[in-house]
Coordinates of C-alpha atoms in Angstrom, one line a residue:
M1 CA 0.0 0.0 0.0
P2 CA 1.2 3.6 -0.6
W3 CA 3.2 5.3 2.2
S4 CA 2.1 8.9 3.0
S5 CA 5.0 11.3 3.1
P6 CA 5.3 14.0 5.8
N7 CA 4.1 16.6 3.4
G8 CA 1.0 14.7 2.6
R9 CA 2.1 13.4 -0.9
P10 CA 1.7 9.7 -1.4
G11 CA 4.6 7.5 -2.3
R12 CA 5.3 3.8 -2.7
W13 CA 8.3 3.4 -0.5
R14 CA 7.8 -0.2 0.6
T15 CA 11.6 -0.6 1.1
L16 CA 11.9 2.3 3.5
G17 CA 10.1 1.0 6.6
V18 CA 13.2 0.9 8.8
V19 CA 14.5 4.2 7.4
V20 CA 11.3 6.1 7.9
T21 CA 10.9 4.8 11.5
A22 CA 14.4 6.0 12.4
G23 CA 13.9 9.3 10.6
L24 CA 10.8 10.2 12.5
V25 CA 12.2 9.6 16.0
L26 CA 11.3 13.2 17.0
A27 CA 7.6 12.5 16.7
G28 CA 5.9 13.1 20.1
C29 CA 9.0 15.0 21.5
A30 CA 9.0 18.7 22.3
P31 CA 10.6 20.6 19.5
L32 CA 14.2 21.8 19.8
V33 CA 14.8 25.5 20.3
E34 CA 15.5 27.7 17.3
P35 CA 19.2 27.7 16.3
Q36 CA 21.5 29.4 18.8
T37 CA 25.1 29.1 19.9
V38 CA 24.1 26.8 22.9
V39 CA 21.0 24.7 23.1
N40 CA 21.1 23.9 26.8
E41 CA 22.3 27.4 27.6
E42 CA 21.9 27.2 31.4
R43 CA 24.7 24.6 31.4
S44 CA 26.8 26.1 28.6
G45 CA 30.0 26.9 30.4
V46 CA 31.1 29.0 27.4
D47 CA 32.3 31.8 29.7
L48 CA 33.2 29.8 32.8
P49 CA 36.8 30.2 34.1
V50 CA 39.1 27.4 32.9
R51 CA 42.4 26.1 34.2
K52 CA 45.7 25.6 32.4
G53 CA 46.8 22.2 31.2
G54 CA 45.2 19.0 30.3
E55 CA 44.5 16.9 27.2
I56 CA 41.1 16.4 25.4
S57 CA 39.9 13.9 22.8
V58 CA 37.7 15.3 20.0
A59 CA 35.8 13.0 17.6
L60 CA 35.6 14.0 14.0
D61 CA 33.1 12.5 11.5
A62 CA 35.9 11.3 9.1
D63 CA 39.6 11.0 8.7
P64 CA 40.9 14.2 7.1
D65 CA 42.7 14.1 3.8
I66 CA 46.3 15.4 3.5
L67 CA 47.0 18.2 6.0
D68 CA 48.6 20.4 3.4
P69 CA 46.6 23.7 3.0
T70 CA 47.6 23.9 -0.7
L71 CA 46.4 20.4 -1.5
S72 CA 43.6 19.6 1.0
S73 CA 39.9 19.9 0.2
T74 CA 37.8 18.6 3.1
L75 CA 35.8 20.3 5.9
V76 CA 37.1 17.7 8.4
G77 CA 40.6 18.8 7.6
R78 CA 39.6 22.4 8.3
Q79 CA 38.5 21.3 11.7
V80 CA 42.2 20.5 12.5
Y81 CA 43.5 23.6 10.7
T82 CA 41.7 25.8 13.2
S83 CA 44.2 24.6 15.8
V84 CA 47.4 24.6 13.8
C85 CA 47.3 26.9 10.8
E86 CA 46.1 30.5 11.0
K87 CA 45.4 32.7 7.9
L88 CA 45.9 36.2 6.8
F89 CA 42.2 36.8 7.7
D90 CA 39.6 34.9 9.6
V91 CA 35.8 34.6 9.7
G92 CA 34.2 36.0 12.8
E93 CA 31.2 34.6 14.6
N94 CA 28.9 36.7 12.5
L95 CA 30.7 35.8 9.2
E96 CA 32.5 39.1 9.1
I97 CA 36.1 39.1 7.7
V98 CA 38.7 40.1 10.3
P99 CA 42.5 40.3 10.3
Q100 CA 44.4 37.4 11.7
L101 CA 48.0 37.2 10.6
A102 CA 47.4 40.5 8.7
A103 CA 47.6 43.6 10.8
D104 CA 44.5 45.2 9.1
L105 CA 42.1 44.6 6.2
P106 CA 43.7 45.1 2.8
E107 CA 44.1 48.4 1.0
I108 CA 42.7 48.1 -2.5
S109 CA 43.6 50.5 -5.3
D110 CA 40.9 52.4 -7.1
D111 CA 41.1 50.2 -10.2
G112 CA 40.9 47.1 -8.0
L113 CA 44.1 45.6 -9.4
E114 CA 46.4 46.1 -6.4
V115 CA 45.8 44.7 -3.0
T116 CA 48.2 45.7 -0.3
I117 CA 48.2 43.7 3.0
P118 CA 50.0 44.8 6.1
L119 CA 51.3 42.0 8.3
R120 CA 51.5 41.7 12.1
R121 CA 55.1 42.0 13.4
G122 CA 57.0 39.6 15.5
L123 CA 55.0 36.4 14.7
L124 CA 56.7 33.1 14.7
F125 CA 55.9 29.8 13.0
N126 CA 55.6 26.8 15.2
D127 CA 59.2 25.8 14.3
G128 CA 60.4 29.1 15.8
T129 CA 61.2 30.8 12.5
E130 CA 59.9 34.3 11.7
L131 CA 56.8 35.1 9.6
D132 CA 57.5 37.9 7.2
A133 CA 56.5 39.1 3.8
H134 CA 58.9 36.7 2.1
A135 CA 57.2 33.8 3.8
V136 CA 53.8 35.1 2.8
K137 CA 54.9 35.4 -0.8
R138 CA 56.3 31.9 -0.7
S139 CA 53.0 30.4 0.5
L140 CA 50.8 32.4 -1.8
D141 CA 52.9 31.5 -4.8
R142 CA 52.8 27.8 -3.8
H143 CA 49.0 27.9 -3.4
R144 CA 48.8 29.5 -6.9
E145 CA 51.4 27.4 -8.8
L146 CA 52.0 24.0 -7.2
P147 CA 50.7 21.2 -9.5
A148 CA 47.4 19.7 -8.2
S149 CA 46.9 22.8 -5.9
R150 CA 43.3 23.0 -4.7
R151 CA 43.8 26.7 -4.1
A152 CA 44.7 27.6 -7.7
T153 CA 41.2 28.4 -8.7
E154 CA 40.6 30.5 -5.6
L155 CA 43.7 32.6 -6.4
E156 CA 43.3 32.6 -10.2
S157 CA 42.9 36.4 -10.2
V158 CA 46.3 37.0 -8.7
H159 CA 49.0 37.8 -11.3
S160 CA 51.9 38.2 -8.9
V161 CA 52.8 38.6 -5.2
E162 CA 55.4 41.3 -4.4
V163 CA 57.3 41.9 -1.2
V164 CA 57.0 45.7 -0.4
D165 CA 59.0 45.4 2.8
D166 CA 59.3 42.8 5.6
D167 CA 55.9 43.7 6.9
T168 CA 53.9 44.3 3.7
V169 CA 52.9 42.3 0.6
R170 CA 51.2 43.5 -2.5
L171 CA 49.1 41.3 -4.8
R172 CA 48.8 42.4 -8.4
L173 CA 45.7 41.1 -10.0
H174 CA 44.7 40.2 -13.6
R175 CA 41.3 41.6 -12.9
P176 CA 39.4 43.1 -10.0
Y177 CA 38.2 40.3 -7.7
A178 CA 35.8 41.3 -4.9
P179 CA 35.9 37.9 -3.0
L180 CA 39.7 37.9 -2.6
T181 CA 39.8 38.9 1.1
S182 CA 37.2 36.2 1.8
M183 CA 39.4 33.6 0.0
L184 CA 42.4 34.6 2.1
A185 CA 40.3 33.9 5.2
D186 CA 40.6 30.2 4.5
R187 CA 43.2 27.8 3.2
A188 CA 44.3 30.1 0.4
G189 CA 45.4 32.5 3.2
M190 CA 47.2 30.0 5.3
I191 CA 50.9 30.8 5.6
L192 CA 53.4 28.0 5.8
S193 CA 56.9 27.9 7.2
P194 CA 59.4 28.2 4.4
T195 CA 62.0 26.3 6.5
A196 CA 59.5 23.4 7.0
L197 CA 58.6 23.4 3.3
D198 CA 62.3 23.0 2.4
E199 CA 62.9 20.3 5.1
L200 CA 59.7 18.3 4.7
A201 CA 59.1 18.7 1.0
D202 CA 56.4 16.1 -0.1
D203 CA 55.9 15.1 3.6
F204 CA 54.8 18.6 4.6
G205 CA 51.1 17.4 4.8
Q206 CA 51.9 14.9 7.5
A207 CA 52.9 17.6 10.0
P208 CA 52.2 21.1 8.6
V209 CA 54.1 23.9 10.2
C210 CA 52.2 27.2 10.3
V211 CA 51.4 29.9 12.9
G212 CA 48.8 28.5 15.3
P213 CA 48.0 27.8 19.0
F214 CA 48.9 24.2 18.5
H215 CA 51.3 22.2 16.3
V216 CA 51.0 18.6 14.9
V217 CA 53.1 16.1 16.6
E218 CA 51.6 12.8 15.4
R219 CA 49.3 11.4 12.8
V220 CA 48.2 7.8 12.5
A221 CA 45.9 7.3 9.5
Q222 CA 42.3 6.3 10.5
D223 CA 43.2 6.6 14.2
R224 CA 44.3 10.0 15.5
I225 CA 45.9 13.4 14.9
V226 CA 47.7 14.7 17.9
V227 CA 48.4 18.4 18.4
E228 CA 50.3 20.1 21.2
R229 CA 50.3 23.7 22.5
S230 CA 52.9 25.8 20.7
E231 CA 55.5 27.7 22.7
H232 CA 55.9 30.1 19.8
Y233 CA 52.3 31.2 19.4
Y234 CA 51.9 35.0 19.7
D235 CA 48.8 34.7 22.0
A236 CA 50.1 31.7 24.0
D237 CA 48.6 33.2 27.2
L238 CA 45.1 32.6 25.8
V239 CA 45.8 28.9 25.1
N240 CA 44.9 26.6 28.0
L241 CA 45.0 23.0 26.8
D242 CA 48.3 21.1 26.5
R243 CA 47.1 18.6 23.9
I244 CA 44.2 17.8 21.6
V245 CA 43.7 14.3 20.1
Y246 CA 41.5 14.3 17.1
R247 CA 39.9 10.9 16.4
P248 CA 38.0 10.0 13.2
I249 CA 34.8 8.1 14.2
P250 CA 32.4 8.0 11.2
D251 CA 29.5 6.5 13.1
P252 CA 27.6 9.2 15.1
T253 CA 26.2 6.6 17.5
I254 CA 29.7 5.4 18.4
R255 CA 30.9 9.0 18.8
L256 CA 28.0 9.8 21.2
A257 CA 28.5 6.6 23.2
N258 CA 32.2 7.5 23.7
L259 CA 31.3 11.0 24.7
R260 CA 28.8 9.7 27.3
S261 CA 31.3 7.2 28.6
G262 CA 34.1 9.7 29.1
Q263 CA 36.3 8.3 26.3
L264 CA 35.8 11.6 24.4
D265 CA 35.5 15.2 25.6
A266 CA 33.9 16.7 22.5
M267 CA 32.4 15.5 19.2
W268 CA 31.4 17.0 15.9
K269 CA 28.0 16.2 14.3
V270 CA 25.5 14.9 16.7
S271 CA 22.9 12.8 14.7
P272 CA 19.4 14.3 14.4
D273 CA 18.1 11.1 15.9
D274 CA 20.0 11.8 19.1
L275 CA 19.4 15.6 19.5
P276 CA 16.2 15.4 21.7
A277 CA 18.0 13.2 24.2
V278 CA 21.3 15.0 24.1
S279 CA 19.7 18.5 24.5
N280 CA 18.4 17.3 27.9
E281 CA 21.4 15.4 29.3
D282 CA 22.9 16.9 32.4
D283 CA 26.5 16.1 31.5
I284 CA 26.6 17.2 27.9
I285 CA 26.6 20.7 26.3
L286 CA 25.0 20.8 22.9
L287 CA 26.2 23.6 20.6
N288 CA 24.0 24.6 17.6
Q289 CA 24.6 27.0 14.7
P290 CA 22.9 27.7 11.4
S291 CA 25.3 27.2 8.6
I292 CA 26.3 28.4 5.2
Q293 CA 26.9 24.8 4.1
Y294 CA 25.2 22.8 1.5
M295 CA 25.0 19.1 0.4
G296 CA 24.3 18.1 -3.1
M297 CA 24.6 15.4 -5.7
S298 CA 27.3 15.9 -8.3
V299 CA 26.7 14.3 -11.7
N300 CA 29.8 13.4 -13.8
V301 CA 29.1 15.2 -17.1
M302 CA 32.6 16.1 -18.4
N303 CA 35.2 14.8 -15.9
T304 CA 36.9 12.1 -18.0
D305 CA 40.6 12.6 -16.9
G306 CA 40.5 14.4 -13.6
N307 CA 38.5 17.6 -12.7
T308 CA 41.4 20.0 -13.3
A309 CA 42.3 18.4 -16.7
E310 CA 40.8 19.2 -20.1
P311 CA 37.1 18.4 -20.0
G312 CA 35.7 15.6 -22.2
Q313 CA 32.2 14.3 -22.6
V314 CA 31.3 11.4 -20.4
E315 CA 29.2 8.7 -22.1
G316 CA 25.7 7.7 -21.1
P317 CA 22.3 9.4 -21.1
L318 CA 22.7 10.9 -17.6
A319 CA 25.8 12.8 -18.7
E320 CA 24.8 13.5 -22.3
D321 CA 21.2 14.6 -22.0
P322 CA 20.2 17.4 -19.7
R323 CA 16.6 16.1 -19.7
V324 CA 17.7 13.0 -17.9
R325 CA 19.5 15.0 -15.2
E326 CA 16.4 17.2 -14.8
A327 CA 14.3 14.1 -14.4
L328 CA 16.6 12.9 -11.6
A329 CA 16.4 16.3 -9.9
L330 CA 12.6 16.3 -10.2
S331 CA 12.4 12.9 -8.6
L332 CA 13.8 14.1 -5.3
D333 CA 11.5 15.7 -2.7
R334 CA 13.8 17.9 -0.6
D335 CA 11.2 18.5 2.1
T336 CA 10.6 14.8 2.6
I337 CA 14.3 14.1 2.6
N338 CA 14.7 16.6 5.4
E339 CA 11.8 15.1 7.4
V340 CA 12.7 11.4 6.9
V341 CA 16.5 11.5 7.1
F342 CA 17.1 14.5 9.4
S343 CA 13.9 14.8 11.4
G344 CA 13.1 18.2 9.9
L345 CA 16.2 19.8 11.5
H346 CA 18.0 20.8 8.4
Q347 CA 16.9 23.1 5.5
P348 CA 16.0 22.2 1.9
A349 CA 18.4 23.9 -0.5
C350 CA 18.3 24.4 -4.3
G351 CA 21.4 26.5 -4.9
P352 CA 24.8 27.5 -3.7
I353 CA 23.9 30.8 -2.0
P354 CA 22.5 30.5 1.5
P355 CA 19.4 32.5 2.5
S356 CA 21.4 34.4 5.1
S357 CA 23.7 35.9 2.4
E358 CA 23.3 39.6 1.5
F359 CA 23.3 38.3 -2.1
A360 CA 20.3 36.0 -1.6
T361 CA 17.3 36.8 -3.8
E362 CA 14.1 35.2 -4.8
E363 CA 15.8 33.8 -8.0
T364 CA 18.8 32.3 -6.1
Q365 CA 16.5 30.7 -3.5
A366 CA 13.9 29.2 -5.8
C367 CA 13.3 25.4 -5.7
P368 CA 11.9 23.3 -8.5
E369 CA 8.8 21.3 -7.5
H370 CA 9.1 17.6 -6.7
D371 CA 7.4 16.2 -9.8
P372 CA 8.0 12.4 -10.5
E373 CA 5.3 12.5 -13.2
R374 CA 7.2 15.1 -15.2
A375 CA 10.4 13.2 -14.5
R376 CA 8.9 10.1 -16.2
E377 CA 7.8 12.3 -19.2
L378 CA 11.4 13.7 -19.6
L379 CA 12.9 10.2 -19.6
A380 CA 10.4 9.1 -22.3
E381 CA 11.2 12.3 -24.3
A382 CA 14.9 11.4 -24.0
G383 CA 14.2 7.9 -25.3
V384 CA 15.7 6.2 -22.2
Q385 CA 14.8 2.7 -21.4
T386 CA 13.7 2.4 -17.8
P387 CA 14.6 1.6 -15.2
L388 CA 17.8 3.6 -16.0
P389 CA 20.7 2.3 -13.9
V390 CA 22.6 5.1 -11.9
E391 CA 25.5 4.5 -9.5
L392 CA 25.6 6.8 -6.5
M393 CA 28.9 7.1 -4.7
I394 CA 28.2 8.0 -1.1
S395 CA 30.2 8.0 2.2
N396 CA 29.9 5.0 4.4
E397 CA 28.6 6.9 7.4
P398 CA 25.2 5.6 8.7
L399 CA 23.2 8.8 8.2
T400 CA 24.5 9.4 4.7
L401 CA 23.7 5.8 3.9
R402 CA 20.1 6.5 5.1
L403 CA 20.1 9.5 2.7
G404 CA 21.2 7.3 -0.1
Q405 CA 18.3 4.8 0.6
V406 CA 15.8 7.6 0.5
I407 CA 17.2 8.9 -2.8
Q408 CA 17.1 5.4 -4.1
A409 CA 13.4 4.9 -3.3
M410 CA 12.4 8.4 -4.6
A411 CA 14.3 8.0 -7.9
A412 CA 12.8 4.6 -8.5
E413 CA 9.3 6.2 -8.7
A414 CA 10.5 8.2 -11.7
G415 CA 12.3 5.4 -13.5
F416 CA 15.8 5.3 -12.1
Q417 CA 17.5 2.3 -10.6
V418 CA 20.0 3.8 -8.2
R419 CA 22.7 1.5 -6.9
L420 CA 24.6 2.8 -3.8
R421 CA 28.4 2.7 -3.8
P422 CA 29.5 3.2 -0.1
T423 CA 33.0 4.6 0.0
E424 CA 35.4 5.7 2.7
F425 CA 35.2 9.5 2.9
A426 CA 38.8 10.5 1.9
A427 CA 38.8 7.8 -0.8
S428 CA 35.5 9.2 -2.2
I429 CA 37.1 12.6 -2.6
A430 CA 40.0 11.1 -4.6
E431 CA 37.6 9.2 -6.8
A432 CA 35.5 12.3 -7.4
Q433 CA 38.5 14.3 -8.4
S434 CA 39.7 11.7 -10.8
G435 CA 36.3 11.3 -12.4
N436 CA 35.7 7.7 -11.3
F437 CA 32.0 8.1 -10.4
Q438 CA 28.7 8.6 -12.1
T439 CA 26.9 10.5 -9.3
Y440 CA 28.3 11.5 -5.9
I441 CA 26.8 12.9 -2.7
S442 CA 29.2 15.5 -1.2
G443 CA 29.0 18.8 0.7
W444 CA 30.6 22.1 0.9
S445 CA 31.0 23.9 4.2
G446 CA 30.3 27.3 2.6
R447 CA 32.1 30.6 2.3
P448 CA 30.8 34.1 3.2
D449 CA 31.2 35.3 -0.3
P450 CA 29.1 33.6 -3.0
D451 CA 32.0 33.1 -5.4
G452 CA 33.5 30.8 -2.8
N453 CA 30.5 28.5 -3.2
I454 CA 30.3 28.8 -7.0
G455 CA 33.5 29.6 -8.8
S456 CA 35.6 26.4 -8.3
F457 CA 32.5 24.2 -8.7
H458 CA 31.3 25.4 -12.0
V459 CA 34.1 27.0 -14.0
R460 CA 36.1 25.1 -16.6
S461 CA 38.6 22.8 -14.8
G462 CA 37.7 24.3 -11.4
A463 CA 39.4 22.8 -8.4
N464 CA 36.1 21.5 -7.0
N465 CA 34.3 21.0 -10.3
Y466 CA 33.9 17.2 -9.9
S467 CA 31.2 17.1 -12.6
G468 CA 33.5 18.8 -15.1
H469 CA 30.6 20.7 -16.6
Y470 CA 30.9 24.3 -17.7
T471 CA 29.7 26.7 -20.4
P472 CA 31.4 29.8 -21.7
E473 CA 28.3 31.8 -20.8
T474 CA 28.2 30.8 -17.2
D475 CA 32.0 31.1 -16.9
E476 CA 31.8 34.7 -18.0
L477 CA 28.9 35.4 -15.6
I478 CA 30.8 33.9 -12.7
R479 CA 33.8 36.0 -13.6
E480 CA 31.7 39.2 -14.1
A481 CA 30.0 38.7 -10.7
A482 CA 33.3 38.2 -8.9
E483 CA 34.8 41.3 -10.5
E484 CA 31.8 43.5 -9.6
T485 CA 32.2 45.6 -6.4
D486 CA 28.8 47.2 -6.4
P487 CA 26.6 44.9 -4.1
E488 CA 23.3 45.6 -6.0
R489 CA 24.9 44.8 -9.3
R490 CA 26.5 41.6 -7.9
R491 CA 23.1 40.6 -6.5
D492 CA 21.5 41.0 -10.0
L493 CA 24.3 39.0 -11.6
Y494 CA 23.8 36.1 -9.2
S495 CA 20.1 36.3 -9.8
E496 CA 20.8 35.7 -13.4
L497 CA 23.6 33.1 -12.9
V498 CA 22.2 30.7 -10.3
P499 CA 19.0 29.7 -12.2
K500 CA 21.3 28.8 -15.2
L501 CA 23.5 26.6 -13.0
R502 CA 20.4 25.0 -11.5
D503 CA 19.0 24.2 -14.9
F504 CA 22.2 22.2 -15.9
N505 CA 21.7 19.9 -12.8
N506 CA 25.4 19.0 -12.8
I507 CA 25.0 19.6 -9.1
I508 CA 21.6 18.8 -7.7
Y509 CA 21.5 20.8 -4.5
L510 CA 19.6 19.0 -1.6
Y511 CA 19.9 20.6 1.8
R512 CA 21.8 22.8 4.3
E513 CA 22.8 21.4 7.6
R514 CA 22.3 23.0 11.0
L515 CA 25.5 22.4 12.9
Y516 CA 25.4 20.4 16.1
A517 CA 28.5 19.7 18.2
A518 CA 28.7 18.5 21.8
H519 CA 31.1 18.4 24.7
T520 CA 31.1 17.4 28.3
T521 CA 30.3 19.9 31.1
D522 CA 34.0 19.5 32.2
L523 CA 34.9 21.8 29.3
A524 CA 34.3 25.4 28.6
G525 CA 35.2 27.9 25.9
V526 CA 34.4 25.7 23.0
R527 CA 33.0 27.7 20.1
V528 CA 31.3 26.9 16.8
Y529 CA 30.8 29.5 14.1
P530 CA 28.5 29.4 11.1
D531 CA 31.5 28.4 9.0
G532 CA 31.1 24.9 10.6
L533 CA 34.4 24.9 12.5
M534 CA 35.0 24.0 16.2
R535 CA 37.4 26.4 17.9
F536 CA 39.5 25.3 20.9
R537 CA 42.0 28.1 21.2
E538 CA 40.7 29.3 24.5
A539 CA 38.9 26.1 25.6
G540 CA 39.9 24.3 28.7
Y541 CA 38.8 22.3 31.7
V542 CA 36.5 24.2 34.0
A543 CA 38.5 25.5 36.9
E544 CA 37.7 24.5 40.4
D545 CA 37.5 27.3 43.0
G546 CA 41.0 28.8 43.4
E547 CA 42.4 27.3 40.2
G548 CA 43.4 29.4 37.3

């Protein structure tokens, strides 16, 4: 018999009995509060005094890829970077861009082609060597020029980096580029020790040396990353913990069990199934933030030899015929996915610009209707024999596998036969970059400037363009929007661009996460910002009376 979806639309999801039951665990429970920094605020401990010393264990949802800011591409890696690699600029708690290693925001010439950045004086890398303009130039040139750099697209506008004096660098641009400061507030702005680059060479990513409150002392793949407090950090007095041990634990149930038992002190990504219970536990603090993140399904259209190589047409109706990709997109009900998989705690999404952005408009936020009947018509128009086999690469984390099952059932109603390909997270990134996939569920933690969510995903040979798809028209629009400094004009350009990207369906946008992390009441000072990163710089164990 048909199953009735949460929004009242009927469906024939006979295979989803277990999934639906798990997904609706919140039924009958009091709703969680609206997003805020701390859910159980009366026990938050954010501003409690903390004592010096101690080690904490932090669970991540996956093992990071290489810890080389030039080459890495995962959010889970950025979680570790917050402790070991600072940037020229940082993202504040309200998504504002603030100086970090830079002494001030950049000075930009009237024509937008020169960007001058003053640097803080007296900073030391974690190997004790000095950070100066020469080191900044070395890092930025490496990000721009190293083969296989994931930062090259982000810094494509930079023609050259010049040392003005020991405390100043000047970037000369090919073209004006409004998002540049925002780009330098992430991995493209991380400055690496030249001494360590020379000594470690290809092994730099095993123990990166930057400026940061902690430095990497050990990494054991699939087991742990250990960082220790740096004696060279410029704000060392603010750092309380001696060590942080990051542990990759993909299963959220196991992460939470270890937090409850005291094997962990903090964890990233509490499962929606567990949120009602965790929000009321006396010994756990639940941190919650809305995010600028998105999750989507990339369709391999033109990635035949690696996403940064020359594009070529992938064979098969899904890659060759946009009607087939549209049919796949129309088969997916984003509202129901949110209800069934995430208990209604996330937000359906149909594009790369979050609704919180100053550049969000009605056009950029529009969502196509769920329409399996039209999807079947499109497959018939395309002359496709149904059911059409589609392979979906997906991480082997339980909640993501549940998402895959729901997609599998929805797409079946429209005439697709989706086969799941569970893959370890870091391996899936490598497979996506090489083009060894048909469709792939992946996410992006989001950037404050829209170009950070669009450019490298949709331009020709972009660093994150796993689908390989591009058009000269949209490449030009992406470029024009990034060059535009007038906010109203940029808003209009994105209103024109995003619907075109949506129509190609090379990325089928699905939802935005709300961010839930947790830690024990023994800890204080842990912070999560909308960029999705846990910050431990000033965290520590809660001080007893008289401790400090």
